[in-house]
PDB file of C-alpha atoms in Angstrom:
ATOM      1  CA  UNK A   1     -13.121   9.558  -8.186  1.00 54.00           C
ATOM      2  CA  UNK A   2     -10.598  11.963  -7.364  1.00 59.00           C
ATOM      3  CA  UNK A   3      -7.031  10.574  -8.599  1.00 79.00           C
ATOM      4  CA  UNK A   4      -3.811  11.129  -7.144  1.00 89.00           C
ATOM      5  CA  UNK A   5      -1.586  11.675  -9.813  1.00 93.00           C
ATOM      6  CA  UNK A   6       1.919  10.971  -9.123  1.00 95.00           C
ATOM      7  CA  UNK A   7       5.278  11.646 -11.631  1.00 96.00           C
ATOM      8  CA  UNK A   8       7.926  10.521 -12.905  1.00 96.00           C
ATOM      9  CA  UNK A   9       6.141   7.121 -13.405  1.00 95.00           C
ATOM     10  CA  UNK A  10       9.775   5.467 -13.525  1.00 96.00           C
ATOM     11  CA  UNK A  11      13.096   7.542 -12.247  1.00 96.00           C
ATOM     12  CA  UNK A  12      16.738   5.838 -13.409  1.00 97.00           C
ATOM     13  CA  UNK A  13      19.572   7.722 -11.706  1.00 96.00           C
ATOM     14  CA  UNK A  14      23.020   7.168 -10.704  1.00 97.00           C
ATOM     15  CA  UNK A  15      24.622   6.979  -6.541  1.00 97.00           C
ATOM     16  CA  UNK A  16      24.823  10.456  -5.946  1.00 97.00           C
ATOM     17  CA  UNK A  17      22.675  12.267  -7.973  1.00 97.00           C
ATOM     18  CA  UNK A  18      19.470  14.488  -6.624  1.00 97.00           C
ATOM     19  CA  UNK A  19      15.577  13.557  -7.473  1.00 97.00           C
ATOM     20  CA  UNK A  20      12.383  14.680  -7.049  1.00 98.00           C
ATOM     21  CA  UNK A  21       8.788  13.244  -7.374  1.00 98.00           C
ATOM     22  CA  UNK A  22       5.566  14.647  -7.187  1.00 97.00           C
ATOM     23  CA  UNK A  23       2.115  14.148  -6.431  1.00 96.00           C
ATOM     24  CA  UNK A  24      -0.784  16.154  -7.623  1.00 95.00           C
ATOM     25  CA  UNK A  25      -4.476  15.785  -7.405  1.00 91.00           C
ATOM     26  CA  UNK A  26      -7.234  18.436  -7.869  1.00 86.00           C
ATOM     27  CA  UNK A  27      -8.853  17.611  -4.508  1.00 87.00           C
ATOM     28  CA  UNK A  28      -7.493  19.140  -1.258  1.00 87.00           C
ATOM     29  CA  UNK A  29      -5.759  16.951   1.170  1.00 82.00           C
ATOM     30  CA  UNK A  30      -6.569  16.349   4.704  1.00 82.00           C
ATOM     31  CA  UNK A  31      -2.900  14.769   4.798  1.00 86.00           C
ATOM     32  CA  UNK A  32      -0.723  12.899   2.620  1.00 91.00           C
ATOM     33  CA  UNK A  33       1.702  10.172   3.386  1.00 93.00           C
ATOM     34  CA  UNK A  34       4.486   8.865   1.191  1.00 96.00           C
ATOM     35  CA  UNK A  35       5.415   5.067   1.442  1.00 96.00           C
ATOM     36  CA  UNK A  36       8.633   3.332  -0.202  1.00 97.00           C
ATOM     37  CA  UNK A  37       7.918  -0.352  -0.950  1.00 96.00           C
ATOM     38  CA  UNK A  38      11.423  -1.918  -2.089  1.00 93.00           C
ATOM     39  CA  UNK A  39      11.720  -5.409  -4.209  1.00 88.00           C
ATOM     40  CA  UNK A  40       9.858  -7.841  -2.690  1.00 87.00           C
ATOM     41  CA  UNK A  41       8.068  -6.395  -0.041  1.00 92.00           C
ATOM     42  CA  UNK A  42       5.149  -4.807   1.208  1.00 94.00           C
ATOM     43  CA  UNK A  43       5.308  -0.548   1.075  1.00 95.00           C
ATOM     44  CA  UNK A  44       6.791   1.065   4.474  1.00 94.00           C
ATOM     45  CA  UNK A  45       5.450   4.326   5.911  1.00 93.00           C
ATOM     46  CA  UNK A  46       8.285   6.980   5.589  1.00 95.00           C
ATOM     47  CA  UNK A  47       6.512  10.725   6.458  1.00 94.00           C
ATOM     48  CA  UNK A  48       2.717  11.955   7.245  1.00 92.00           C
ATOM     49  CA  UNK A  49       2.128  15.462   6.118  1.00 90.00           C
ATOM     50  CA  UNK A  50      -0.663  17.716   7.666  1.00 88.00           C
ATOM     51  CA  UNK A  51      -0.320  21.662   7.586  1.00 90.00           C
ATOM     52  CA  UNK A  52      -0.030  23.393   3.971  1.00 91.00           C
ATOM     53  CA  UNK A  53       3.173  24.609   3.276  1.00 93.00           C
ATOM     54  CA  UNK A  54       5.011  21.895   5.841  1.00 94.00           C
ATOM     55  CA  UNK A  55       8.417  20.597   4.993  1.00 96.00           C
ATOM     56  CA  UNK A  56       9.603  17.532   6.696  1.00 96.00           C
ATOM     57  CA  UNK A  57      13.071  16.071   6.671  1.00 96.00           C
ATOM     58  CA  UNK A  58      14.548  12.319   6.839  1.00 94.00           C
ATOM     59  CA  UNK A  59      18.241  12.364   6.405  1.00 95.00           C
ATOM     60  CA  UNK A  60      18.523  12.273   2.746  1.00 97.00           C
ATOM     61  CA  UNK A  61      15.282  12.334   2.068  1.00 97.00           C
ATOM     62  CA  UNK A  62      13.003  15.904   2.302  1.00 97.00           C
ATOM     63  CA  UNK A  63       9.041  15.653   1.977  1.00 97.00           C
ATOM     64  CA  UNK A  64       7.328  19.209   1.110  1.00 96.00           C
ATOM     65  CA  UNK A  65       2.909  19.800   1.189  1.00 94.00           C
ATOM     66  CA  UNK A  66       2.029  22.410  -0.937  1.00 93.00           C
ATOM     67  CA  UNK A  67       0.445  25.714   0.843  1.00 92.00           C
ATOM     68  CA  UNK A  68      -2.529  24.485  -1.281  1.00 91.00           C
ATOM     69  CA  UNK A  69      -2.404  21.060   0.025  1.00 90.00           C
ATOM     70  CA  UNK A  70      -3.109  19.684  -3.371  1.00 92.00           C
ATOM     71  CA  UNK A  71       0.258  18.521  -4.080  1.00 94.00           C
ATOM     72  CA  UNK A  72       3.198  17.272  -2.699  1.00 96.00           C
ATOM     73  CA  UNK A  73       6.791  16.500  -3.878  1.00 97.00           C
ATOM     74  CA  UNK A  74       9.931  13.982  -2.589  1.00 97.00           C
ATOM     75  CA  UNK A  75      13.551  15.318  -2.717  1.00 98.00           C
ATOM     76  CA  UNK A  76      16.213  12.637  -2.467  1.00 97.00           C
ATOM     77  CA  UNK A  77      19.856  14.370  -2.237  1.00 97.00           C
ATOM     78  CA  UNK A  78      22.801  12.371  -3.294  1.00 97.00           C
ATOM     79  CA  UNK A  79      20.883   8.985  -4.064  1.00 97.00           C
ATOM     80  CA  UNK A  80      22.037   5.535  -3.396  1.00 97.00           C
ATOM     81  CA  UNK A  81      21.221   2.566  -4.372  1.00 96.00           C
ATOM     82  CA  UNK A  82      19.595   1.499  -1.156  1.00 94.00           C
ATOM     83  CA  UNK A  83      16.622   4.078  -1.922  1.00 96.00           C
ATOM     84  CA  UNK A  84      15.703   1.724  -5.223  1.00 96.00           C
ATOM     85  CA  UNK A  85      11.906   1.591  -4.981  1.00 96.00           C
ATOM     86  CA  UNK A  86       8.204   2.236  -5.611  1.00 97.00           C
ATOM     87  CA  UNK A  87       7.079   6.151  -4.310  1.00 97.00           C
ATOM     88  CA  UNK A  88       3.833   5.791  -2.941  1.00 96.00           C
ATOM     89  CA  UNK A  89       1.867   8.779  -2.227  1.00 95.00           C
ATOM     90  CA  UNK A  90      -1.455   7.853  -0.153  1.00 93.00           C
ATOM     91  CA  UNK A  91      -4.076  10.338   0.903  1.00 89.00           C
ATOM     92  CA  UNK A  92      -6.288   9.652   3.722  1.00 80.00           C
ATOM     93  CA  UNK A  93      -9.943  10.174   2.782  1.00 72.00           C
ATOM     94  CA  UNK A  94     -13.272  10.790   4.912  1.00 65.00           C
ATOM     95  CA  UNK A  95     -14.079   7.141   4.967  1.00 65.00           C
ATOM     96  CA  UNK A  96     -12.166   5.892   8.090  1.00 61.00           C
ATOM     97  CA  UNK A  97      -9.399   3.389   7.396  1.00 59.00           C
ATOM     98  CA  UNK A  98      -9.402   3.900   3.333  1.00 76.00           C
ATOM     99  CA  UNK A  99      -6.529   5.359   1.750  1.00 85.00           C
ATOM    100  CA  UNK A 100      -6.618   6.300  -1.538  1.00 88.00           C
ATOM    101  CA  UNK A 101      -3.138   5.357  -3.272  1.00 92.00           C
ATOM    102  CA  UNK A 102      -1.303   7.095  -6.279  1.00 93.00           C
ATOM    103  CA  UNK A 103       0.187   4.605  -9.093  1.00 93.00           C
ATOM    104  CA  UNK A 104       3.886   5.027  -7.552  1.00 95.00           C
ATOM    105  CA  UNK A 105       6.718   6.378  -9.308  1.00 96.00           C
ATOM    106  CA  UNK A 106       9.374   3.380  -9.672  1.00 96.00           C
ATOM    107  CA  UNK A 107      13.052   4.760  -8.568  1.00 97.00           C
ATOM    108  CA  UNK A 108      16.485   3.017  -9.866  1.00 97.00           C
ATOM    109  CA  UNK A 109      19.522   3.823  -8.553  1.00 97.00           C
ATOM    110  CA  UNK A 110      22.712   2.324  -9.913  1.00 97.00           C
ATOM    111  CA  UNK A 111      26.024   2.551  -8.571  1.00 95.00           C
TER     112      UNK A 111
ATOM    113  CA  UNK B   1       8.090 -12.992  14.187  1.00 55.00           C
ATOM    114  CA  UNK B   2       7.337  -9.374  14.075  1.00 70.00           C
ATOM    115  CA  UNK B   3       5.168  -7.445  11.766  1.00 93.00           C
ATOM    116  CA  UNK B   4       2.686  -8.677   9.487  1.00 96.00           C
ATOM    117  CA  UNK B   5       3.554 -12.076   8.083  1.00 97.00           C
ATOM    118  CA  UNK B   6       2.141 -13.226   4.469  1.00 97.00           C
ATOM    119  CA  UNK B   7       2.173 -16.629   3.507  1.00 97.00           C
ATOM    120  CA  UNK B   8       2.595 -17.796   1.050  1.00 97.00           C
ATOM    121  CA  UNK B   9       4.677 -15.718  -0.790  1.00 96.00           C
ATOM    122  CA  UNK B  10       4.410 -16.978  -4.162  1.00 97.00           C
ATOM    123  CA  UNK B  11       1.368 -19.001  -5.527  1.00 96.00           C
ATOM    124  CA  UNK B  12       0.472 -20.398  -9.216  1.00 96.00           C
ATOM    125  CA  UNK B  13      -3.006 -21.903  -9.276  1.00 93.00           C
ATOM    126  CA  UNK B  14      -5.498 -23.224 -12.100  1.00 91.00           C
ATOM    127  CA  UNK B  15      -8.671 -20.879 -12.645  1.00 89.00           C
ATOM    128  CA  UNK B  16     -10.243 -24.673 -11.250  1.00 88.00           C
ATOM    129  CA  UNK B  17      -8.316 -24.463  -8.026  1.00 89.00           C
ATOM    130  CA  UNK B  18      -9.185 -23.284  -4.615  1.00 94.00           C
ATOM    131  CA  UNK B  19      -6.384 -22.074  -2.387  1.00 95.00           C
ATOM    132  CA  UNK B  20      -6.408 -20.002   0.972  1.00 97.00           C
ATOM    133  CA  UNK B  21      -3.285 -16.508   1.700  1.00 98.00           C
ATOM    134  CA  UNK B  22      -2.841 -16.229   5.081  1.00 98.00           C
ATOM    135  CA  UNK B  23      -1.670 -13.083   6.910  1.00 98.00           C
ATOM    136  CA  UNK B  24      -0.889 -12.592  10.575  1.00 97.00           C
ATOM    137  CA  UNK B  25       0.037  -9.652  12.269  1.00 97.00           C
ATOM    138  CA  UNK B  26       2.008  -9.575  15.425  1.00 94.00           C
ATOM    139  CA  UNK B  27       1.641  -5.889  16.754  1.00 94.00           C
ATOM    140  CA  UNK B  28      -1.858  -6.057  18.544  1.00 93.00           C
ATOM    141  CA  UNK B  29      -3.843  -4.081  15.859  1.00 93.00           C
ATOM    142  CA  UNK B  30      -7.529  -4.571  15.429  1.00 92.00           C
ATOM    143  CA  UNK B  31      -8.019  -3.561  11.764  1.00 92.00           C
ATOM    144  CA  UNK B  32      -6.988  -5.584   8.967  1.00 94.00           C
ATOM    145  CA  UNK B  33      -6.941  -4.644   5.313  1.00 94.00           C
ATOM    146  CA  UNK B  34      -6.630  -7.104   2.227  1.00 96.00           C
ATOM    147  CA  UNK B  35      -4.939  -4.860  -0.923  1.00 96.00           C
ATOM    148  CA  UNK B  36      -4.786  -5.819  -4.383  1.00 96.00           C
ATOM    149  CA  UNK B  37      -1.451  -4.333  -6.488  1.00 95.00           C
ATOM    150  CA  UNK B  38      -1.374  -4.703 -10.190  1.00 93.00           C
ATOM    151  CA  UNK B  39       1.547  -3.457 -12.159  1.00 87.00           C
ATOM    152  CA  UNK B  40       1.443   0.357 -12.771  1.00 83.00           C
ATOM    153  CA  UNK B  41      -1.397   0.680 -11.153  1.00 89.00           C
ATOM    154  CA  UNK B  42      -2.536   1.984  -7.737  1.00 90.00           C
ATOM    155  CA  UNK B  43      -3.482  -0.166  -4.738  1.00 92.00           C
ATOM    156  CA  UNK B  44      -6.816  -1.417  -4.607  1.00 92.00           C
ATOM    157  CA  UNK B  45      -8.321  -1.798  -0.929  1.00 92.00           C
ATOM    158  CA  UNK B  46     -10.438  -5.116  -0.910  1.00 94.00           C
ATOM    159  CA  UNK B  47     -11.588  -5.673   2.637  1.00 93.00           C
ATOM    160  CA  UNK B  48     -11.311  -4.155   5.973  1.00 91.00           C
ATOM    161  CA  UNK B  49     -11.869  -5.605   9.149  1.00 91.00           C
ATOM    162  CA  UNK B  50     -12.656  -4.349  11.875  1.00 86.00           C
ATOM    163  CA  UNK B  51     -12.906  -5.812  15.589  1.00 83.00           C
ATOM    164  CA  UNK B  52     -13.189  -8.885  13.463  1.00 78.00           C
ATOM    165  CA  UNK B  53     -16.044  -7.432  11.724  1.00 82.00           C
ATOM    166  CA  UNK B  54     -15.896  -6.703   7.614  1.00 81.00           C
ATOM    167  CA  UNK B  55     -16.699  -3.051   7.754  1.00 79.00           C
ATOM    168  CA  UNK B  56     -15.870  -2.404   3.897  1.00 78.00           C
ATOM    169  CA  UNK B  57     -16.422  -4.422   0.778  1.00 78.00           C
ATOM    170  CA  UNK B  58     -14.808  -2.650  -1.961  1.00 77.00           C
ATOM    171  CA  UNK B  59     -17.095  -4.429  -4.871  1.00 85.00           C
ATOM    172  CA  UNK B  60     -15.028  -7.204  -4.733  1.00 92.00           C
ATOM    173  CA  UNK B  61     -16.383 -10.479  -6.938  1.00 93.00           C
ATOM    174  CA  UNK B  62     -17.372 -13.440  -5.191  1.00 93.00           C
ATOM    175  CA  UNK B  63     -14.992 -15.344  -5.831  1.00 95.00           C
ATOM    176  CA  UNK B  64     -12.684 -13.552  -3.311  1.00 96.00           C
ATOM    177  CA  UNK B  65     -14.035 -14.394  -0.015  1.00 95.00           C
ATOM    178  CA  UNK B  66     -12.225 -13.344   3.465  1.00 95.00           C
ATOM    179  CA  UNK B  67     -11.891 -14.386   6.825  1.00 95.00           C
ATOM    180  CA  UNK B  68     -11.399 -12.763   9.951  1.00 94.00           C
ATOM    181  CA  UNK B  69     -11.098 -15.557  12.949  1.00 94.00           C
ATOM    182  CA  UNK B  70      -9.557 -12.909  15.206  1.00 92.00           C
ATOM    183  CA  UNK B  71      -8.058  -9.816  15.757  1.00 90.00           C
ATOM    184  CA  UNK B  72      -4.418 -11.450  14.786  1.00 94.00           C
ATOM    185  CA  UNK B  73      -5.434 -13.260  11.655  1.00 96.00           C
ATOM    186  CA  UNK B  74      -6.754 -12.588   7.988  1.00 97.00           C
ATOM    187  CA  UNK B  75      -7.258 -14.885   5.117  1.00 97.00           C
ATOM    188  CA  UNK B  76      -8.345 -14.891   1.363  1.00 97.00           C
ATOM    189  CA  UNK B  77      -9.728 -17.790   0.258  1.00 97.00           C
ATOM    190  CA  UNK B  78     -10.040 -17.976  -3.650  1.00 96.00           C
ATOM    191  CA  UNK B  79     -11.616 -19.758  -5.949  1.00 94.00           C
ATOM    192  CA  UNK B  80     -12.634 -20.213  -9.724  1.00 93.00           C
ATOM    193  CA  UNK B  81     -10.067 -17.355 -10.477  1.00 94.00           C
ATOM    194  CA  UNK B  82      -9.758 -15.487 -13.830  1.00 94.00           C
ATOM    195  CA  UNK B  83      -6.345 -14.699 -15.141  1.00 94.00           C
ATOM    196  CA  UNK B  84      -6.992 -11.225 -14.831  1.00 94.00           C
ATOM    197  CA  UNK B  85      -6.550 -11.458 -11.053  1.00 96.00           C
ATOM    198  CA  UNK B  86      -2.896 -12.413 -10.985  1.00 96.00           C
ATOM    199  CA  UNK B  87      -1.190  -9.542  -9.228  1.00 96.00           C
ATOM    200  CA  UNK B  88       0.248  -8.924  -5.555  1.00 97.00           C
ATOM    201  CA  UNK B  89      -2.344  -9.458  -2.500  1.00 98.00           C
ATOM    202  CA  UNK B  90      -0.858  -7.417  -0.048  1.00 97.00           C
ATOM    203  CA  UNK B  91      -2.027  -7.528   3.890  1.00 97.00           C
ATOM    204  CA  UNK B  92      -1.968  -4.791   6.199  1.00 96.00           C
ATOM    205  CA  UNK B  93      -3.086  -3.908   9.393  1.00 95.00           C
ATOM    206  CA  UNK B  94      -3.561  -0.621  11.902  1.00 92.00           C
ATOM    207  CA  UNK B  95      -4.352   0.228  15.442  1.00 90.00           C
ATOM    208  CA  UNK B  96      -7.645   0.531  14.934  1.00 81.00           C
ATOM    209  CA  UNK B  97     -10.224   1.687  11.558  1.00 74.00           C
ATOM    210  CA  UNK B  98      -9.417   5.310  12.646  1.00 73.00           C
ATOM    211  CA  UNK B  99      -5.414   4.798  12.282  1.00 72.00           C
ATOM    212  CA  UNK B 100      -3.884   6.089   9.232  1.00 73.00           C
ATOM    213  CA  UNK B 101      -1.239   4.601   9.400  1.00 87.00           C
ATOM    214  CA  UNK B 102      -1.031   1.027   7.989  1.00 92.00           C
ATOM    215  CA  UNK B 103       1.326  -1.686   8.440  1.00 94.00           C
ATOM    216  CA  UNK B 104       2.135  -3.928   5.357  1.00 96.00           C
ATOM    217  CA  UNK B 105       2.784  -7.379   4.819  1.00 96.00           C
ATOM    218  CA  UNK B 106       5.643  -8.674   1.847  1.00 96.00           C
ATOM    219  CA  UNK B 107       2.254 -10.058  -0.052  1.00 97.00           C
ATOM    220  CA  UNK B 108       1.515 -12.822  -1.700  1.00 97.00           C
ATOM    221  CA  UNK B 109       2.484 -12.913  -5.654  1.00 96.00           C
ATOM    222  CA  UNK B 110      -0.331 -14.842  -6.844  1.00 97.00           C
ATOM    223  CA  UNK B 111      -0.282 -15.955 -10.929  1.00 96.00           C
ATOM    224  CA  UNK B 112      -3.379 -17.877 -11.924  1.00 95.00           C
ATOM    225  CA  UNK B 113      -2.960 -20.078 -15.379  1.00 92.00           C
TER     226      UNK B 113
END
């Protein structure tokens, strides 16, 4: 089984700082999503990536696909405490409606 | 309601007892998923449905045992549950099998004694 290893497992910042998580795997990517699932609830698509080397924005948040496509990483700039939760990277496999899921990295943001 | 609706939320059962999640999604998809999440570790995809038809079985024990009445609704029943299968049953659903992207319910936090 190829994994999908993701890190930090567990992030504590404080409102404004910067952060960054990553994904890695040693399989190639036909494209990568990252999910946030907050307290409580169920995880919440935020950005599909497809083309190696493709940088996507949304507003504070900035998703980058390696040229590679093995890897990925999350940039949060100035952090607040409404971005507390679990990372989810996900890679779409060949098997029609199976995505493979990394462990999450766990964010805390305190005011 | 909107979305995809989990219910219950929270359930506590005996390893004797046999109980039923529901999920029900309101955005006209016609494949459902059944997830399991354990603390630190990744989601594990249970079932998918199809059409209303169980295209994937992930090796899941017997004692797990879905239902797909229509396109709209999923269930889980359970019964004779080990401890080891506390965790968070999350529901999801997409457009169709060849949709990546997935839909999630709040899940069901599920803690058998």
């Amino acid at each position: 089984t190829q994994l999908l290893e993701q890190s930090p497992q567990f992030l504590s910042i404080q409102e404004g700082e910067n952060l960054t998580v990553y994904c890695n795997s040693s399989s190639v990517f036909s494209s990568l999503q990252w999910y946030r699932q907050e307290p409580g609830e169920g995880p919440v698509l935020l950005v599909t990536v497809v083309t190696g080397g493709e940088v996507k924005k949304l507003k504070r948040l900035t998703f980058q696909f390696g040229d590679a496509r093995k890897d990925s990483s999350l940039h949060i700039t100035a952090a607040q405490p409404g971005d507390t939760g679990l990372y989810l990277c996900v890679r779409t496999t060949d098997s029609w409606g199976k995505l493979q899921f990394g462990a999450g990295t766990q964010v805390v943001v305190t005011p | 309601e909107t979305g995809v609706t989990q219910t219950p939320r929270h359930l506590v059962m005996g390893m004797t007892n046999k109980k039923s999640l529901k999920c029900e999604q309101h955005l006209g998809h016609n494949a459902m998923y059944w997830y399991k999440q354990s603390a630190k570790k990744p989601l594990e995809l249970m079932f998918v449905y199809n059409f209303k038809e169980q295209t994937e079985n992930n090796s899941v024990p017997s004692r797990f045992s879905p239902e797909c009445p229509n396109s709209s609704h999923l269930f889980l029943h359970l019964h004779t549950l080990q401890p080891e299968d506390s965790a968070l049953y999350l529901c999801a659903s997409s457009q169709d099998r060849e949709t990546d992207t997935q839909y999630f319910g709040p899940g069901t936090r599920l803690t058998v004694l």
